[in-house]
Coordinates of C-alpha atoms in Angstrom, one line a residue:
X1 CA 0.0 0.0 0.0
X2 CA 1.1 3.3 -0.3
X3 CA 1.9 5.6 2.5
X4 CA -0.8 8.5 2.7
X5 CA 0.1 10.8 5.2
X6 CA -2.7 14.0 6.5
X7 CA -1.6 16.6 8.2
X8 CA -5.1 18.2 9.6
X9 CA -5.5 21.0 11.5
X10 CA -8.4 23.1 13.3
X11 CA -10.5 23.5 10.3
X12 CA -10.7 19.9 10.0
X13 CA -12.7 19.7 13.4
X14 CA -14.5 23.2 12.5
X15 CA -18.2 21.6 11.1
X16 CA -18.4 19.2 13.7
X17 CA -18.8 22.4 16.1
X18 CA -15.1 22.9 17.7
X19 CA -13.9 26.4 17.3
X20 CA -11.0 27.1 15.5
X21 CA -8.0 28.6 16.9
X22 CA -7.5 31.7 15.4
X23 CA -11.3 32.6 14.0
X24 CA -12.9 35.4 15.5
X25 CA -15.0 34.2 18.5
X26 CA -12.5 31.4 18.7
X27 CA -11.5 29.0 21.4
X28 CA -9.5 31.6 22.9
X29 CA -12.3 34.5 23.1
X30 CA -12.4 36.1 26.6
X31 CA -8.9 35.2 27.4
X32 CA -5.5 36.1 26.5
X33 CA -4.0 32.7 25.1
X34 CA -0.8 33.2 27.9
X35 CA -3.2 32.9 30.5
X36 CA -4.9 29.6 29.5
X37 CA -2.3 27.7 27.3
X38 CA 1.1 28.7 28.5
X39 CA 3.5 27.3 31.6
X40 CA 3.2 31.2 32.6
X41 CA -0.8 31.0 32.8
X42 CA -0.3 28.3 34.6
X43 CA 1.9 29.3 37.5
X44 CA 0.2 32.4 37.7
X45 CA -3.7 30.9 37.8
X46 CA -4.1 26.8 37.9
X47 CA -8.1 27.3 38.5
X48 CA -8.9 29.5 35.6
X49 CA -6.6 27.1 33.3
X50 CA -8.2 24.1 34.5
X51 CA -11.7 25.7 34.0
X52 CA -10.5 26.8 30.5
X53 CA -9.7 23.2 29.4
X54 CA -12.5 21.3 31.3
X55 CA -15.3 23.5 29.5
X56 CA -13.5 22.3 26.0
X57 CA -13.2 18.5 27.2
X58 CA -17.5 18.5 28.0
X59 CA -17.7 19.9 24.5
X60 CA -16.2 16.7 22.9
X61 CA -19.3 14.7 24.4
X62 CA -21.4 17.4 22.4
X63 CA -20.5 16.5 19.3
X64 CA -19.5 14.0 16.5
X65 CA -16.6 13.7 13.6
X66 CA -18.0 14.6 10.7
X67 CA -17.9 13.7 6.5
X68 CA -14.0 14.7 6.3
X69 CA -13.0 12.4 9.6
X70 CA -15.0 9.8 8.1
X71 CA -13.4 9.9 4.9
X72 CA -10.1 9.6 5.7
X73 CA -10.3 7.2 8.3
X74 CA -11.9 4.7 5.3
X75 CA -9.0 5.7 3.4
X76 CA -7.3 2.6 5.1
X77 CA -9.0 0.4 2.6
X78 CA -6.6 1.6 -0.3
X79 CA -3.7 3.6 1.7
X80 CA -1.5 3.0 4.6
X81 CA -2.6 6.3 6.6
X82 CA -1.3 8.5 9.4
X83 CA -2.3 11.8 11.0
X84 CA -0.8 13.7 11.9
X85 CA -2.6 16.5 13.9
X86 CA -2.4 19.8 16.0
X87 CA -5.9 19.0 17.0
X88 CA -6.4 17.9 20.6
X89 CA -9.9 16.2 19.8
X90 CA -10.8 12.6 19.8
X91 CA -12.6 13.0 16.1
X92 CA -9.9 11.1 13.8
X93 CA -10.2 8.4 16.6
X94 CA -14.2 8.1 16.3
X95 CA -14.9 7.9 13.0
X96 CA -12.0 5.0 12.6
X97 CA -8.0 6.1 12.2
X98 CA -6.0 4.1 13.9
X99 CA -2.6 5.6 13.0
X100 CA -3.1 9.3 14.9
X101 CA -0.3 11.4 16.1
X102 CA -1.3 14.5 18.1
X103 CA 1.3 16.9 18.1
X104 CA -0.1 19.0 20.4
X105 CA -1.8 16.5 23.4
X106 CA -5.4 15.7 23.8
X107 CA -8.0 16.5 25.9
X108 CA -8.7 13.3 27.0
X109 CA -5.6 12.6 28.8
X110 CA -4.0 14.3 32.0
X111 CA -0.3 13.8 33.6
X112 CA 1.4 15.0 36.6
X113 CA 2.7 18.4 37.0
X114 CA 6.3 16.7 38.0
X115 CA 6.7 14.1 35.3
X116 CA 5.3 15.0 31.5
X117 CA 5.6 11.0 30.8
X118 CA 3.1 10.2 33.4
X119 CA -0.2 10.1 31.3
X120 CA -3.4 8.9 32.4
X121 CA -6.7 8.3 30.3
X122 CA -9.1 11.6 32.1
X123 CA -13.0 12.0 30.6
X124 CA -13.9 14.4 33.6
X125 CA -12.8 17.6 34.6
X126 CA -9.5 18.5 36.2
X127 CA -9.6 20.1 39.4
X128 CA -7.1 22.0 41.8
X129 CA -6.4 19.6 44.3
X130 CA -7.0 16.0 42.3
X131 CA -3.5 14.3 42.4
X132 CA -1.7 11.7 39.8
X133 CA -0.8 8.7 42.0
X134 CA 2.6 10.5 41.7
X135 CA 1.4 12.8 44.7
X136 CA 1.4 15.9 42.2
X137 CA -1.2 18.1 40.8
X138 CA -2.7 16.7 37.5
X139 CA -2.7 18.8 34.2
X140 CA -3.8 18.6 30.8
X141 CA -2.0 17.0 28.6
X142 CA -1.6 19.7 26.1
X143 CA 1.6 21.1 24.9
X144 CA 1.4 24.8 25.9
X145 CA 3.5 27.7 24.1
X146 CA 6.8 27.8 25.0
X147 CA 7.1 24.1 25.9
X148 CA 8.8 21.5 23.8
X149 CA 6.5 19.4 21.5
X150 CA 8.1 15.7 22.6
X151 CA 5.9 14.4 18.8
X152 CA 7.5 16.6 16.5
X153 CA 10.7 14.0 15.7
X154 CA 8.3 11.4 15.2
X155 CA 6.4 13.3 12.8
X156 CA 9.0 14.4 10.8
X157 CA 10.1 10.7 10.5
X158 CA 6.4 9.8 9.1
X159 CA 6.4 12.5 6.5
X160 CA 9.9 11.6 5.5
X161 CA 8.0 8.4 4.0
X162 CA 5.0 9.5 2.3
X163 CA 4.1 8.8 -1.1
X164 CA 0.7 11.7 -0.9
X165 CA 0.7 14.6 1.8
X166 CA -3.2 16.1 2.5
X167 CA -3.0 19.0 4.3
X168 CA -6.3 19.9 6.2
X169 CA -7.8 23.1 8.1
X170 CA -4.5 24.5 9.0
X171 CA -2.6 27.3 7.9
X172 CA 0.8 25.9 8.4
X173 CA 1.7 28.6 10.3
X174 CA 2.7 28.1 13.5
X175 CA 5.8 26.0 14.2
X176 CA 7.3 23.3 14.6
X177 CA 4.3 22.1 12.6
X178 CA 4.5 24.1 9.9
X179 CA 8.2 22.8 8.9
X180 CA 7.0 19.7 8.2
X181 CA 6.3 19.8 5.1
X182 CA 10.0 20.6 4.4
X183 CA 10.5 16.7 4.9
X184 CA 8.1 16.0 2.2
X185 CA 9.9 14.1 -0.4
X186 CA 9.8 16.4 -3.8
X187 CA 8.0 13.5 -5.9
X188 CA 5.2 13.3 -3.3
X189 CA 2.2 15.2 -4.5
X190 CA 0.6 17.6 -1.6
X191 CA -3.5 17.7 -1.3
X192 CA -4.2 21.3 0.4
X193 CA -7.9 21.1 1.8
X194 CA -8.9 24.9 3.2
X195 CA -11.7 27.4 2.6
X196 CA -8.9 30.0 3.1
X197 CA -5.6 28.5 1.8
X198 CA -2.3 30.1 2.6
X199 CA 0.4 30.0 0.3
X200 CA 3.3 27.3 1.2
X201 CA 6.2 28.6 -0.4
X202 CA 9.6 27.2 -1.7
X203 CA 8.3 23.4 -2.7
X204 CA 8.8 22.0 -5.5
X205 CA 6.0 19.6 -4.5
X206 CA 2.9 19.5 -7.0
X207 CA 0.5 20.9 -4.9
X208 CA -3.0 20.8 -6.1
X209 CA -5.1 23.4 -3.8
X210 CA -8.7 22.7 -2.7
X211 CA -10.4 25.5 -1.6
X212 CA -13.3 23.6 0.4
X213 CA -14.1 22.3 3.9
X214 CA -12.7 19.3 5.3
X215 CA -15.8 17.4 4.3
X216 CA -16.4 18.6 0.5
X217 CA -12.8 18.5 -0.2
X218 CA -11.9 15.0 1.4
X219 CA -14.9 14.3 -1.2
X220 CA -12.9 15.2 -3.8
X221 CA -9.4 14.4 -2.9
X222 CA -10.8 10.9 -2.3
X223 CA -11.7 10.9 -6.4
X224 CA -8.9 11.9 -7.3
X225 CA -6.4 10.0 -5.4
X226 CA -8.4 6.6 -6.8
X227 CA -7.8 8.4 -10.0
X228 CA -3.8 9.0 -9.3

């Protein structure tokens, strides 16, 4: 099979009802972004971080993957797939992946303040006070600006190997994601899936630009990568 490799971003979890990152009335509305997603925020106010991710974990029970999640997880028929993504949802994981590399933590997981290895399944909220069996303060298991993204080498090594990139709902903007599509071989042609497409300079890559939802586009990308 070949290697199909996605790299999906918030737009890809935008019609299932999850707000993207950097729309207007976004995730982040009301609150500075240090003060709920950095080590700083942190330090500085556990309860209002806490409170900040636990409203966004009860919103994953709200709502479902939609057409573009479903679509690329059947793409295991015909592919050998991996994702790749900055999203912290479970939505790639419900509608069927089973190769899913968040770069950026999930929700759905908490570890202990002292040791970032020390991950534990959590579908409730976080509270000040509840403890990993550690003795320390659980957290979410999110990477936060300014900390180290332990996924990133891991990811570049999956890319590395890809025979078709599909880029989905991100901008490819913010680092380290964003560099990896320098470790796209050249020969690999690059799906871009985004109402709003950015440019991605300096590849060499065919990249054939689809300016469409996750859902319409995965649609199409799906037709013509039987037709490739």
């Amino acid at each position: 099979m070949k290697k199909l490799v996605i790299l999906s971003g918030a737009g890809m979890s935008a019609e299932s009802g999850i707000k993207t990152f950097r729309d207007a009335g976004g995730l982040w509305e009301g609150h500075d972004v240090m003060e709920v997603a950095s080590p700083e925020g942190w330090r500085k106010n556990q309860a209002l971080v806490l409170d900040f991710y636990n409203q966004r974990r009860r919103q994953l029970f709200e709502v479902n993957p939609n057409q573009g999640h479903i679509i690329v997880a059947e793409l295991e028929k015909d592919f050998e797939v991996h994702i790749i993504t900055q999203n912290v949802d479970d939505l790639h994981e419900r509608a069927g992946s089973t190769n899913v590399l968040h770069l950026h933590g999930e929700l759905l997981k908490a570890r202990s303040v002292h040791n970032e290895n020390d991950i534990v399944e959590w579908k409730t909220d976080i509270n000040v006070g509840d403890l990993h069996t550690d003795g320390y303060q659980l957290r979410p298991h999110i990477v936060w600006f300014g900390e180290m993204v332990p996924a990133i080498a891991d990811a570049m090594d999956i890319v590395k190997e890809a025979d078709y990139i599909i880029i989905i709902g991100t901008s490819m903007q913010v680092y380290p994601a964003a560099g990896l599509v320098d470790y796209v071989k050249p020969t690999a042609p690059i799906f871009y899936i985004d109402p709003n497409p950015a440019s991605i300079p300096y590849l060499s890559n065919s990249i054939d630009v689809v300016p469409m939802t996750a859902s319409e586009g995965m649609a199409v990308v799906r037709e013509r990568l039987r037709k490739s």
